[in-house]
């Protein structure tokens, strides 16, 4: 039985087993784990078997402590051990690899410092409002992703399923990135670093041609690490060293998440804090390197004219969307472990600021070191040109200044002489070298590793860098798995399975599917998963989440929930972004994503060993069929569940039915899903004083709903009076129960002295005897 200070509690006896309880209009608990509901249709036969006693009490609308949320009384539900653990978990999940290897690239490609303008605008209009929706609704319902959307409306249950499927796809390939980080981390302890020079072969100890045609870091990545095949059609076989690292990666993840937040909550102290320590170390070292200023100027020099390009705004919206980890269900799960009085608004603002700060801070670190790398490459290029000029007797000055060498090379190249071109003189430009930055795996495993080689004590820097990537990757991976596992654990048939066992089964399944990434075509498959599995599906899920909370659950209701939990009532900014701006931006992002797939045939970059560089190839048709299958797998559950439940092809199961009545209040959009019982019964007991607790109790049963009852008198009981008007202010109020007085005093419904306030819903507790 749920504890509530405003409700009358009756002793639990054998007769009360299986009783359903509703507290605050929100909690429905059951001693049989939801397999039986309180028998509202039990008939009163005068044989000692009573009906259902409903205990009503008005909530303290101005008291935050009076809030009782669905799931809030579950003593078995996990909870954060402290505020710091929750905050670090959110930071570790939201701040991930995208802040390190995607945001700097987008800044560079989309106007430098000018890109911060659309990024901040999208952060305020899109990211923060949806962030609060997910965190707030999870904290309000105290349920996982599946339970939340079933509670709002059973027709929306597909949102939770879609979110879980998309999260599964992303978790499968995301751990492969951690696998590659483990491989590099292990090799970072070698001295010299294995990617610092090309390997030598043959009796003459000559360098490998493939390495000479590319670079040391590219060769180590594509040949030593991946042993890349020429195309996705040729898988190249399994690579045993990658398989071992993948096993290790999934074992680490399993031991972290096997007990839920009881185990993963302790790991976040490392995965969340350590990256900031490493970034600070790199920052101090990076800004003292020659060329750091040039790198920062190149990155943040604003190109305001690029703000007129729609792709810049689209990239900003996409970056904000993925940097928060929205629509994975993880934020809902994290919020559900909070206490109902947690200030989720403050958490959202702090995490948002921390996320934006981390992206900018990481960009400074990355481009300071890349500026150093570009400066070193430019100096090496000039040294080669200087030596060529000396060899061809165009100068005798071995200390010729760099600017003089560059001017002479430009004059010679302008002659268009064939013989001069054969000398191999190069155009040495710092700007060109800075423009050769990359994103994703190219930035982490090729560009940045080359910069690390140039640093004194390169081994130490390599160990620190890949430990940071491991921490960032694990933090996000833990968050995604927590969201997915929370959804699975909320399914009734899995509640009897021990968490470590179920977590182990999920990790084993992901490992088996992930073996496709351990082949020679593994990187190509990962890019395909990243481009299709975790993009369009997440955008659709996020759009439906906003629609479900704001237009089905009700923005007024959600605003009141936030006020009850935090004491802060969201104002015009939140209302505008929730109701209009947010859905509008999500619609534009969705249409733009679909148009992008239609306009351009998807390509991937495959490694050509002969040329020593990547070449763009089209995905074969059979791979595109798999990609489309993943997109539809992540989207179809939403319309499918809606149709099955809308037309009652699939009966709503009991847990889902319970979810539909776990509501504080009822709106026109959801009340048709609630069973309207037309019968009531009277206990025929004396009227208690209005001030007593008994005045808040009445009993209903299931009588024949005939016009005549007993000795020809009017029928007993009647339907609950509800409003069928549109969703207005009155619709946001609860259903009211009306009494019918008759001569036989067969029905007595007692209201307490708070009944006069029509705007205040009742809290109720149902106890089945």
XYZ file of C-alpha atoms in Angstrom:
769
model
C 0.000 0.000 0.000
C 1.319 3.388 -0.960
C 2.149 5.824 1.784
C 0.506 9.221 1.517
C 0.128 11.773 4.233
C -3.259 12.894 2.961
C -4.822 9.470 2.541
C -6.476 7.140 5.007
C -4.627 3.837 5.233
C -6.435 0.645 5.961
C -4.773 -2.446 7.391
C -3.490 -4.951 4.910
C -5.163 -8.346 5.289
C -5.671 -11.355 3.078
C -8.718 -9.641 1.727
C -6.673 -6.720 0.544
C -4.158 -8.690 -1.501
C -4.154 -7.713 -5.140
C -5.506 -4.303 -4.380
C -4.818 -1.499 -6.808
C -3.875 1.883 -5.459
C -4.058 5.304 -7.047
C -2.304 8.085 -5.132
C -2.358 11.683 -6.327
C -4.092 10.567 -9.469
C -0.777 9.154 -10.503
C 0.220 5.866 -8.870
C -1.340 2.526 -9.548
C 0.364 -0.211 -7.629
C -0.520 -3.830 -7.281
C 0.615 -6.577 -4.965
C 0.641 -9.026 -7.861
C 2.980 -7.019 -10.064
C 0.177 -5.703 -12.205
C -1.406 -9.044 -13.137
C -4.702 -8.196 -11.418
C -6.633 -4.998 -11.152
C -9.024 -3.981 -8.416
C -12.350 -5.646 -9.319
C -14.351 -2.512 -9.995
C -17.151 -4.615 -11.440
C -17.661 -6.717 -8.309
C -21.314 -6.851 -7.326
C -22.471 -6.230 -3.775
C -24.370 -9.297 -2.775
C -24.653 -8.789 0.955
C -22.376 -11.778 1.540
C -19.615 -9.831 3.195
C -17.755 -9.224 -0.077
C -17.508 -5.495 -0.380
C -16.664 -3.542 -3.447
C -13.872 -1.026 -3.769
C -13.128 1.687 -1.259
C -11.801 4.902 -2.773
C -10.058 7.320 -0.464
C -10.041 10.902 -1.680
C -8.010 13.797 -0.396
C -7.261 17.165 -1.970
C -3.593 17.790 -2.738
C -1.684 20.698 -1.314
C -1.451 22.523 -4.621
C 0.988 25.087 -3.293
C 3.175 22.594 -1.542
C 5.884 20.936 -3.553
C 6.184 18.175 -1.001
C 2.622 17.092 -1.699
C 3.527 15.780 -5.127
C 3.240 12.074 -5.641
C 4.443 10.801 -8.984
C 3.790 7.534 -10.761
C 6.342 5.028 -9.686
C 7.450 7.250 -6.844
C 6.398 4.750 -4.232
C 8.225 1.808 -5.752
C 10.700 0.704 -3.083
C 12.543 -1.500 -5.553
C 13.264 1.249 -8.080
C 16.882 2.333 -8.248
C 17.790 5.832 -7.133
C 20.866 8.008 -7.287
C 23.018 7.864 -4.202
C 23.563 11.596 -4.381
C 23.131 14.711 -6.471
C 26.722 14.593 -7.668
C 26.323 11.069 -9.022
C 23.302 12.102 -11.062
C 24.939 15.259 -12.383
C 28.128 13.450 -13.396
C 26.118 10.709 -15.101
C 24.286 13.294 -17.184
C 27.546 15.065 -18.011
C 29.292 11.802 -18.885
C 26.426 10.821 -21.164
C 25.837 14.176 -22.869
C 29.491 15.159 -23.262
C 30.904 12.537 -25.589
C 33.133 11.945 -28.557
C 31.077 14.344 -30.669
C 32.360 17.263 -28.609
C 35.933 16.246 -29.432
C 35.931 15.188 -33.041
C 32.797 16.668 -34.625
C 32.252 20.159 -33.209
C 35.768 21.465 -34.110
C 35.331 20.182 -37.646
C 31.934 21.878 -38.000
C 33.362 25.152 -36.733
C 36.130 24.970 -39.265
C 33.844 24.098 -42.186
C 30.947 26.431 -41.362
C 32.377 29.864 -40.835
C 34.755 29.492 -37.915
C 33.664 31.619 -34.988
C 30.516 32.599 -36.877
C 29.282 29.018 -36.445
C 28.896 29.705 -32.726
C 25.954 31.983 -33.540
C 23.676 29.323 -35.093
C 24.971 26.766 -32.584
C 23.915 28.871 -29.598
C 20.588 29.776 -31.195
C 19.772 26.122 -31.836
C 20.962 25.255 -28.347
C 18.467 27.693 -26.829
C 15.527 27.017 -29.163
C 15.873 23.291 -29.749
C 18.249 21.520 -27.385
C 17.391 22.937 -23.958
C 13.559 22.713 -24.308
C 13.634 19.091 -25.477
C 16.240 18.294 -22.832
C 13.861 19.501 -20.099
C 10.973 17.545 -21.613
C 12.876 14.265 -21.410
C 14.427 14.835 -18.011
C 11.264 16.327 -16.524
C 8.820 13.699 -17.768
C 11.103 10.916 -16.570
C 11.334 12.484 -13.114
C 7.566 13.095 -13.038
C 6.570 9.565 -14.029
C 9.412 7.716 -12.300
C 9.332 5.274 -15.224
C 11.567 4.241 -18.091
C 11.109 5.258 -21.701
C 8.489 2.608 -22.526
C 6.465 3.204 -19.385
C 6.399 6.980 -19.828
C 4.828 6.959 -23.278
C 2.384 4.188 -22.401
C 1.370 6.223 -19.372
C 0.739 9.341 -21.427
C -1.319 7.329 -23.899
C -1.241 3.636 -24.873
C -1.445 4.620 -28.531
C 1.963 6.269 -28.118
C 3.691 3.165 -26.766
C 5.569 2.759 -30.043
C 7.730 5.777 -29.205
C 9.411 3.829 -26.422
C 9.923 0.802 -28.656
C 11.391 2.912 -31.473
C 13.715 4.680 -29.067
C 14.922 1.350 -27.690
C 15.568 -0.079 -31.176
C 17.493 2.973 -32.379
C 19.519 2.974 -29.155
C 20.337 -0.683 -29.725
C 21.697 0.055 -33.206
C 23.821 2.936 -31.956
C 25.115 1.019 -28.920
C 26.261 -1.837 -31.178
C 28.539 0.313 -33.316
C 29.457 2.890 -30.666
C 31.295 0.235 -28.668
C 33.399 -0.510 -31.745
C 34.844 3.003 -31.472
C 35.764 2.148 -27.883
C 37.348 -1.018 -29.277
C 39.598 0.975 -31.590
C 40.509 3.289 -28.719
C 41.548 0.252 -26.673
C 43.789 -0.957 -29.509
C 45.458 2.452 -29.798
C 45.704 2.752 -26.028
C 47.592 -0.560 -25.833
C 49.934 0.475 -28.648
C 50.544 3.846 -26.996
C 52.872 2.153 -24.504
C 55.320 1.228 -27.281
C 58.354 3.388 -27.858
C 58.689 4.791 -30.377
C 55.010 5.018 -31.205
C 54.154 2.508 -33.955
C 52.556 5.220 -36.103
C 55.560 7.540 -35.882
C 57.396 6.038 -38.875
C 56.767 3.777 -41.831
C 57.686 0.099 -41.443
C 60.624 -1.327 -43.370
C 60.571 -4.572 -45.354
C 62.842 -6.719 -47.467
C 66.579 -7.327 -47.441
C 67.247 -3.714 -48.349
C 65.246 -2.512 -45.347
C 63.173 -0.220 -47.554
C 60.004 1.557 -46.525
C 56.632 0.075 -47.468
C 55.334 1.726 -50.637
C 51.775 2.022 -49.327
C 53.033 3.971 -46.333
C 55.186 6.264 -48.474
C 52.241 7.041 -50.724
C 50.057 7.999 -47.764
C 51.477 8.833 -44.330
C 52.655 7.031 -41.222
C 49.432 7.596 -39.292
C 47.170 6.685 -42.226
C 49.114 3.502 -42.847
C 48.895 2.433 -39.210
C 45.155 3.133 -39.167
C 44.113 1.516 -42.428
C 46.661 -1.304 -42.600
C 47.842 -2.207 -39.072
C 44.631 -1.460 -37.177
C 41.833 -2.179 -39.649
C 43.626 -4.106 -42.397
C 41.025 -2.413 -44.564
C 39.527 -4.164 -47.568
C 39.126 -2.317 -50.889
C 35.312 -2.078 -50.622
C 32.340 -3.002 -48.481
C 31.578 -5.896 -50.839
C 34.866 -7.524 -49.833
C 34.778 -8.079 -46.074
C 38.426 -9.165 -45.934
C 37.789 -11.695 -43.149
C 37.783 -11.244 -39.392
C 40.701 -9.525 -37.672
C 41.527 -11.439 -34.504
C 43.148 -8.475 -32.729
C 40.023 -6.367 -33.188
C 37.838 -9.234 -31.954
C 39.893 -9.499 -28.758
C 39.611 -5.753 -28.168
C 35.852 -5.914 -28.852
C 35.469 -8.675 -26.253
C 37.402 -6.560 -23.785
C 35.259 -3.505 -24.554
C 31.990 -5.356 -23.955
C 33.321 -6.947 -20.774
C 34.202 -3.514 -19.413
C 30.772 -2.166 -20.334
C 29.033 -5.221 -18.845
C 30.751 -4.958 -15.480
C 29.936 -1.250 -15.326
C 26.213 -1.514 -16.121
C 25.359 -5.019 -14.864
C 23.730 -3.711 -11.659
C 22.234 -0.556 -13.108
C 23.124 2.768 -11.580
C 24.354 0.989 -8.451
C 27.412 0.010 -10.483
C 27.483 2.498 -13.359
C 26.896 5.416 -10.992
C 30.301 4.820 -9.444
C 32.085 4.636 -12.793
C 30.913 8.112 -13.806
C 33.269 9.715 -11.338
C 36.065 8.609 -13.678
C 34.353 8.781 -17.078
C 33.028 12.297 -16.421
C 35.879 14.010 -14.599
C 38.968 12.477 -16.184
C 38.357 13.941 -19.704
C 38.346 17.448 -18.250
C 41.636 16.770 -16.500
C 43.215 15.563 -19.746
C 41.754 18.449 -21.757
C 43.224 20.896 -19.259
C 46.644 19.244 -19.520
C 46.476 19.384 -23.316
C 45.265 22.984 -23.157
C 48.213 24.112 -21.045
C 50.645 22.291 -23.324
C 48.906 23.212 -26.552
C 48.770 26.975 -26.168
C 52.512 27.047 -25.475
C 53.382 25.288 -28.744
C 54.552 27.200 -31.836
C 51.699 27.638 -34.272
C 48.952 27.317 -31.643
C 47.826 30.873 -32.269
C 47.599 30.258 -36.011
C 45.426 27.207 -35.398
C 43.049 29.109 -33.146
C 42.847 32.041 -35.543
C 42.065 29.682 -38.405
C 39.282 28.006 -36.471
C 37.570 30.964 -34.832
C 38.104 33.643 -37.471
C 34.473 34.499 -38.232
C 33.167 34.171 -41.771
C 29.823 35.859 -41.328
C 28.820 35.413 -44.979
C 28.460 31.661 -44.409
C 25.522 32.263 -42.075
C 23.420 32.810 -45.200
C 23.867 29.144 -46.156
C 21.060 26.840 -44.920
C 23.458 23.935 -44.454
C 25.264 25.853 -41.700
C 22.052 26.113 -39.677
C 21.196 22.506 -40.384
C 24.611 21.390 -39.134
C 24.152 23.484 -35.995
C 20.743 21.957 -35.283
C 22.077 18.449 -35.880
C 25.087 19.016 -33.632
C 22.921 20.307 -30.787
C 20.558 17.386 -31.192
C 23.252 14.723 -30.991
C 25.490 16.457 -28.465
C 22.709 16.192 -25.864
C 21.962 12.559 -26.670
C 18.268 13.303 -27.159
C 15.649 10.646 -28.014
C 17.764 7.710 -26.833
C 15.620 7.264 -23.723
C 18.652 7.662 -21.473
C 17.681 11.103 -20.173
C 14.225 9.795 -19.302
C 15.794 6.888 -17.426
C 18.221 9.165 -15.584
C 15.380 11.488 -14.613
C 13.278 8.581 -13.346
C 15.916 7.742 -10.720
C 15.585 11.236 -9.213
C 13.445 12.189 -6.272
C 10.207 13.997 -7.210
C 11.483 17.228 -5.633
C 14.709 17.386 -7.666
C 15.169 20.704 -9.467
C 15.363 19.366 -13.012
C 15.209 22.873 -14.538
C 18.441 23.819 -12.823
C 20.008 20.532 -13.921
C 19.060 21.152 -17.552
C 20.548 24.648 -17.570
C 23.770 23.553 -15.875
C 24.287 20.552 -18.171
C 23.516 22.666 -21.250
C 26.088 25.267 -20.278
C 28.609 22.553 -19.465
C 27.974 20.854 -22.810
C 28.473 24.059 -24.802
C 31.527 24.992 -22.754
C 33.082 21.556 -23.295
C 32.578 21.715 -27.062
C 34.260 25.135 -27.278
C 36.980 24.197 -24.792
C 37.785 20.982 -26.671
C 37.914 22.932 -29.940
C 40.519 25.278 -28.484
C 42.632 22.321 -27.389
C 42.267 20.453 -30.687
C 43.112 23.373 -32.959
C 45.928 24.649 -30.794
C 47.672 21.313 -31.300
C 46.602 21.042 -34.946
C 48.041 24.522 -35.486
C 51.327 23.234 -34.107
C 51.139 20.235 -36.458
C 50.362 22.426 -39.483
C 53.264 24.718 -38.612
C 55.655 21.766 -38.403
C 54.413 20.386 -41.733
C 54.811 23.775 -43.399
C 58.342 24.136 -42.078
C 59.223 20.639 -43.333
C 57.776 21.478 -46.740
C 59.897 24.667 -46.944
C 63.020 22.732 -45.914
C 62.422 20.291 -48.790
C 62.024 23.170 -51.245
C 65.154 24.870 -49.914
C 67.170 21.691 -50.468
C 65.818 21.363 -54.018
C 66.825 24.945 -54.790
C 70.328 24.203 -53.484
C 70.543 20.991 -55.530
C 69.654 22.870 -58.721
C 72.102 25.680 -57.905
C 69.443 28.364 -57.782
C 70.814 29.547 -54.460
C 73.913 29.017 -52.355
C 72.437 30.311 -49.111
C 71.699 27.356 -46.836
C 70.039 29.730 -44.378
C 67.699 31.308 -46.890
C 64.658 32.692 -45.090
C 61.388 30.817 -45.363
C 59.612 33.728 -47.063
C 62.375 33.995 -49.651
C 62.143 30.264 -50.414
C 58.375 30.529 -50.820
C 58.688 33.508 -53.174
C 61.288 31.747 -55.350
C 59.138 28.603 -55.582
C 56.090 30.641 -56.590
C 58.090 32.435 -59.321
C 59.462 29.163 -60.677
C 56.042 27.497 -60.716
C 54.546 30.480 -62.523
C 56.826 29.819 -65.523
C 54.949 26.576 -66.239
C 58.204 24.970 -67.224
C 57.908 21.200 -67.500
C 61.455 20.627 -66.268
C 60.866 22.784 -63.181
C 57.657 20.925 -62.396
C 59.609 17.682 -62.465
C 61.806 18.950 -59.653
C 59.000 18.304 -57.165
C 58.718 21.780 -55.712
C 55.683 22.016 -53.431
C 53.340 24.820 -52.497
C 53.892 25.272 -48.770
C 50.916 27.039 -47.219
C 50.053 27.111 -43.536
C 46.423 27.827 -44.427
C 46.252 24.754 -46.662
C 47.696 22.557 -43.947
C 45.201 23.889 -41.438
C 42.367 23.204 -43.859
C 43.262 19.510 -44.006
C 41.547 18.807 -40.705
C 39.077 15.951 -40.503
C 36.187 14.775 -38.360
C 35.337 11.508 -36.659
C 37.832 8.689 -36.825
C 40.015 10.654 -39.240
C 40.565 13.387 -36.672
C 41.175 11.067 -33.724
C 43.201 8.278 -35.308
C 44.987 10.044 -38.171
C 45.282 13.807 -37.757
C 45.639 14.097 -33.995
C 47.939 11.088 -33.713
C 50.276 12.759 -36.177
C 50.284 15.869 -34.001
C 51.056 13.775 -30.922
C 54.140 12.360 -32.632
C 55.564 15.869 -32.894
C 55.199 16.496 -29.152
C 58.121 15.807 -26.820
C 57.307 12.736 -24.729
C 54.829 11.561 -27.340
C 54.146 8.254 -25.580
C 52.769 9.991 -22.492
C 50.576 12.264 -24.584
C 49.252 9.303 -26.582
C 48.330 7.414 -23.403
C 46.545 10.475 -22.014
C 44.695 11.186 -25.249
C 43.330 7.675 -25.760
C 42.477 7.314 -22.088
C 40.411 10.468 -22.497
C 38.680 9.046 -25.572
C 37.977 5.833 -23.666
C 36.436 7.775 -20.793
C 34.301 9.885 -23.135
C 33.178 6.855 -25.114
C 32.375 4.786 -22.031
C 30.386 7.633 -20.471
C 28.117 7.879 -23.511
C 27.913 4.107 -23.967
C 26.908 3.616 -20.326
C 24.196 6.237 -20.714
C 22.765 4.642 -23.854
C 22.720 1.173 -22.323
C 21.119 2.493 -19.129
C 18.298 3.975 -21.203
C 17.804 0.783 -23.188
C 18.067 -1.561 -20.186
C 15.732 0.617 -18.135
C 13.140 0.184 -20.877
C 13.661 -3.583 -20.924
C 13.521 -3.875 -17.126
C 10.191 -2.020 -17.091
C 8.611 -4.784 -19.189
C 6.785 -7.072 -16.790
C 8.054 -10.380 -18.204
C 11.667 -9.293 -17.613
C 11.175 -8.058 -14.062
C 11.732 -11.577 -12.731
C 15.100 -11.876 -14.480
C 18.114 -10.765 -12.514
C 19.685 -7.594 -13.854
C 23.191 -9.047 -14.382
C 21.780 -11.931 -16.398
C 19.616 -9.758 -18.622
C 22.425 -7.230 -19.052
C 24.790 -10.051 -20.015
C 22.349 -11.340 -22.634
C 22.014 -7.853 -24.160
C 25.790 -7.330 -24.209
C 26.339 -10.779 -25.758
C 23.787 -10.055 -28.487
C 25.421 -6.705 -29.246
C 28.853 -8.349 -29.384
C 27.694 -11.021 -31.845
C 26.124 -8.440 -34.161
C 29.176 -6.216 -33.725
C 31.446 -8.874 -35.195
C 30.617 -7.409 -38.596
C 32.754 -4.407 -37.602
C 35.799 -6.616 -36.955
C 36.186 -7.483 -40.634
C 38.270 -5.625 -43.169
C 35.162 -3.681 -44.139
C 34.394 -2.845 -40.507
C 34.929 0.899 -40.806
C 32.699 1.066 -43.873
C 29.906 -0.717 -41.979
C 30.325 1.616 -39.024
C 29.971 4.680 -41.250
C 26.846 3.159 -42.771
C 25.330 2.520 -39.313
C 26.260 6.019 -38.204
C 24.716 7.588 -41.308
C 21.420 5.691 -41.265
C 20.721 3.820 -38.014
C 21.116 6.721 -35.620
C 20.020 9.762 -37.607
C 16.561 9.846 -39.151
C 15.057 7.517 -36.548
C 16.218 9.693 -33.666
C 14.854 12.852 -35.263
C 11.430 11.230 -35.704
C 11.450 9.915 -32.122
C 12.403 13.333 -30.730
C 9.668 15.031 -32.760
C 7.058 12.567 -31.499
C 8.277 12.986 -27.913
C 7.670 16.719 -28.071
C 4.240 16.243 -29.627
C 3.298 13.595 -27.055
C 4.222 15.670 -24.012
C 3.052 19.088 -25.178
C -0.080 18.223 -27.166
C -1.262 14.884 -25.749
C -0.175 15.027 -22.142
C -0.769 18.754 -22.258
C 1.609 21.694 -21.933
C -0.427 23.081 -19.021
C -0.224 19.796 -17.224
C 3.500 19.476 -17.830
C 4.037 23.075 -16.728
C 2.184 22.310 -13.506
C 4.298 19.169 -13.032
C 7.482 21.216 -13.339
C 6.116 23.706 -10.817
C 5.146 20.976 -8.368
C 8.588 19.373 -8.636
C 10.778 22.458 -8.650
C 8.735 25.406 -7.413
C 9.458 27.156 -10.721
C 6.659 27.695 -13.221
C 7.963 27.696 -16.828
C 7.164 30.992 -18.504
C 6.759 32.301 -22.025
C 10.177 31.125 -23.248
C 9.397 27.508 -22.449
C 5.846 27.717 -23.754
C 6.905 29.183 -27.108
C 9.743 26.717 -27.649
C 7.700 23.710 -26.520
C 4.538 24.488 -28.455
C 5.746 26.184 -31.637
C 9.452 26.781 -32.199
C 10.704 23.350 -31.110
C 8.277 21.298 -33.227
C 8.887 23.653 -36.142
C 12.661 23.234 -35.997
C 12.319 19.467 -35.599
C 10.058 19.371 -38.667
C 12.583 21.325 -40.721
C 15.394 19.065 -39.544
C 13.356 15.986 -40.439
C 12.473 17.244 -43.921
C 16.057 18.337 -44.559
C 17.386 14.936 -43.498
C 15.004 13.097 -45.834
C 15.811 15.510 -48.669
C 19.510 14.959 -48.111
C 19.078 11.222 -48.619
C 17.038 11.767 -51.776
C 19.190 14.471 -53.336
C 22.535 12.711 -53.072
C 23.268 9.046 -53.549
C 24.973 7.939 -50.304
C 28.696 7.293 -50.604
C 31.453 6.025 -48.386
C 35.225 6.439 -48.475
C 37.137 3.200 -49.066
C 40.892 2.768 -48.717
C 42.840 2.295 -51.972
C 46.164 0.658 -51.121
C 47.612 1.366 -54.578
C 46.899 5.090 -54.438
C 47.523 5.326 -50.712
C 44.379 7.348 -50.060
C 40.642 7.022 -49.615
C 38.361 6.978 -52.642
C 34.616 7.586 -52.648
C 32.390 4.687 -53.672
C 28.635 4.241 -53.852
C 26.979 1.865 -51.437
C 25.818 -1.278 -53.255
C 22.087 -1.887 -53.473
C 22.075 -4.732 -50.962
C 23.774 -2.532 -48.367
C 21.261 0.244 -49.007
C 18.479 -2.283 -48.448
C 19.949 -3.040 -45.016
C 20.246 0.678 -44.298
C 16.617 1.315 -45.206
C 15.623 -1.687 -43.112
C 17.311 -0.147 -40.065
C 15.582 3.192 -40.668
C 12.169 1.560 -40.904
C 12.895 -0.674 -37.921
C 13.423 2.455 -35.852
C 10.325 4.265 -37.135
C 7.652 1.618 -37.835
C 6.880 0.699 -34.183
C 5.264 4.110 -33.687
C 2.572 3.865 -36.410
C 2.274 0.106 -35.931
C 1.485 0.301 -32.209
C -0.893 3.190 -32.865
C -2.862 1.234 -35.484
C -2.930 -1.997 -33.491
C -4.268 -0.268 -30.386
C -6.420 2.300 -32.137
C -8.427 -0.380 -33.938
C -8.057 -2.879 -31.093
C -6.326 -5.427 -33.281
C -3.979 -5.911 -30.354
C -5.734 -5.670 -27.021
C -4.148 -3.315 -24.559
C -2.393 -5.425 -21.974
C -3.003 -4.850 -18.299
C 0.201 -2.965 -17.580
C -0.486 -0.633 -20.459
C -4.060 -0.161 -19.259
C -2.761 0.716 -15.852
C -0.408 3.175 -17.450
C -3.314 4.886 -19.147
C -4.988 5.692 -15.820
C -1.871 6.707 -13.931
C -2.850 10.324 -14.414
C -3.295 13.343 -12.246
C -5.899 14.625 -14.612
C -7.574 13.702 -17.861
C -7.839 15.580 -21.129
C -10.147 15.045 -24.061
C -7.332 13.368 -25.977
C -6.764 10.641 -23.405
C -9.925 10.100 -21.408
C -11.452 7.772 -24.005
C -8.771 5.261 -23.064
C -9.986 5.213 -19.468
C -12.697 2.736 -18.570
C -15.834 4.596 -17.568
C -17.649 2.534 -14.986
C -21.363 3.243 -14.965
C -22.062 1.477 -11.701
C -21.750 2.448 -8.064
C -22.708 0.937 -4.757
C -23.654 2.324 -1.401
C -22.249 1.196 1.935
C -25.381 2.410 3.756
C -23.405 3.857 6.568
C -24.040 6.969 8.641
C -22.757 10.274 7.443
C -19.514 11.136 9.216
C -18.552 14.673 10.130
C -17.088 16.697 7.290
C -13.875 17.289 9.162
C -13.112 13.625 9.682
C -10.953 11.466 7.428
C -13.915 9.173 6.811
C -15.606 11.984 4.946
C -13.168 11.459 2.101
C -14.151 7.800 1.585
C -16.887 6.254 -0.510
C -17.501 2.766 -1.874
C -18.635 1.802 -5.318
C -19.645 -1.526 -6.758
C -21.152 -2.921 -9.963
C -24.947 -2.871 -10.028
C -27.286 -3.591 -12.890
C -27.468 -0.418 -14.908
C -31.238 -0.607 -15.363
C -33.782 2.110 -15.171
C -35.455 0.344 -12.283
C -33.763 -1.132 -9.289
C -35.146 -2.965 -6.322
C -38.684 -1.892 -5.671
C -39.107 0.271 -8.706
C -36.969 3.139 -7.592
C -34.474 4.807 -9.802
C -31.194 3.062 -10.486
C -28.277 3.339 -8.161
C -25.085 5.002 -9.215
C -24.195 6.356 -12.601
C -21.355 7.295 -14.850
C -18.622 9.615 -13.804
C -19.357 13.065 -15.046
C -16.742 14.202 -17.526
C -16.462 17.059 -19.950
C -16.373 16.365 -23.686
C -15.278 19.813 -24.621
C -12.093 20.618 -26.414
C -8.775 20.751 -24.640
C -9.184 23.988 -22.715
C -8.572 25.045 -19.186
C -11.471 22.982 -17.940
C -10.235 19.897 -19.736
C -7.070 20.035 -17.738
C -9.116 19.583 -14.558
C -9.900 16.142 -13.195
C -13.095 14.238 -13.650
C -15.542 14.996 -10.841
C -17.698 12.421 -9.185
C -21.397 13.335 -8.824
C -23.730 11.875 -6.243
C -27.365 10.977 -6.647
C -29.535 11.262 -3.573
C -32.498 8.908 -3.450
C -35.203 8.047 -0.920
C -33.595 4.715 0.009
C -30.283 6.401 0.790
C -28.662 3.708 -1.380
C -25.815 5.933 -2.509
C -23.765 8.181 -0.257
C -20.712 9.932 -1.600
C -18.941 11.996 0.986
C -16.876 14.983 0.101
C -14.541 16.659 2.505
C -14.577 20.352 3.097
C -12.200 20.952 0.160
C -14.750 19.789 -2.402
C -15.940 23.292 -3.158
C -12.772 24.079 -5.128
C -13.606 22.871 -8.640
C -10.133 23.679 -9.883
C -8.337 21.296 -7.521
C -8.116 17.594 -8.441
C -8.415 14.907 -5.827
C -5.817 12.414 -4.776
C -7.300 8.968 -4.399
C -6.306 5.616 -3.024
C -8.129 2.455 -4.030
C -8.088 -0.474 -1.623
C -9.728 -3.714 -2.646
C -11.206 -5.796 0.182
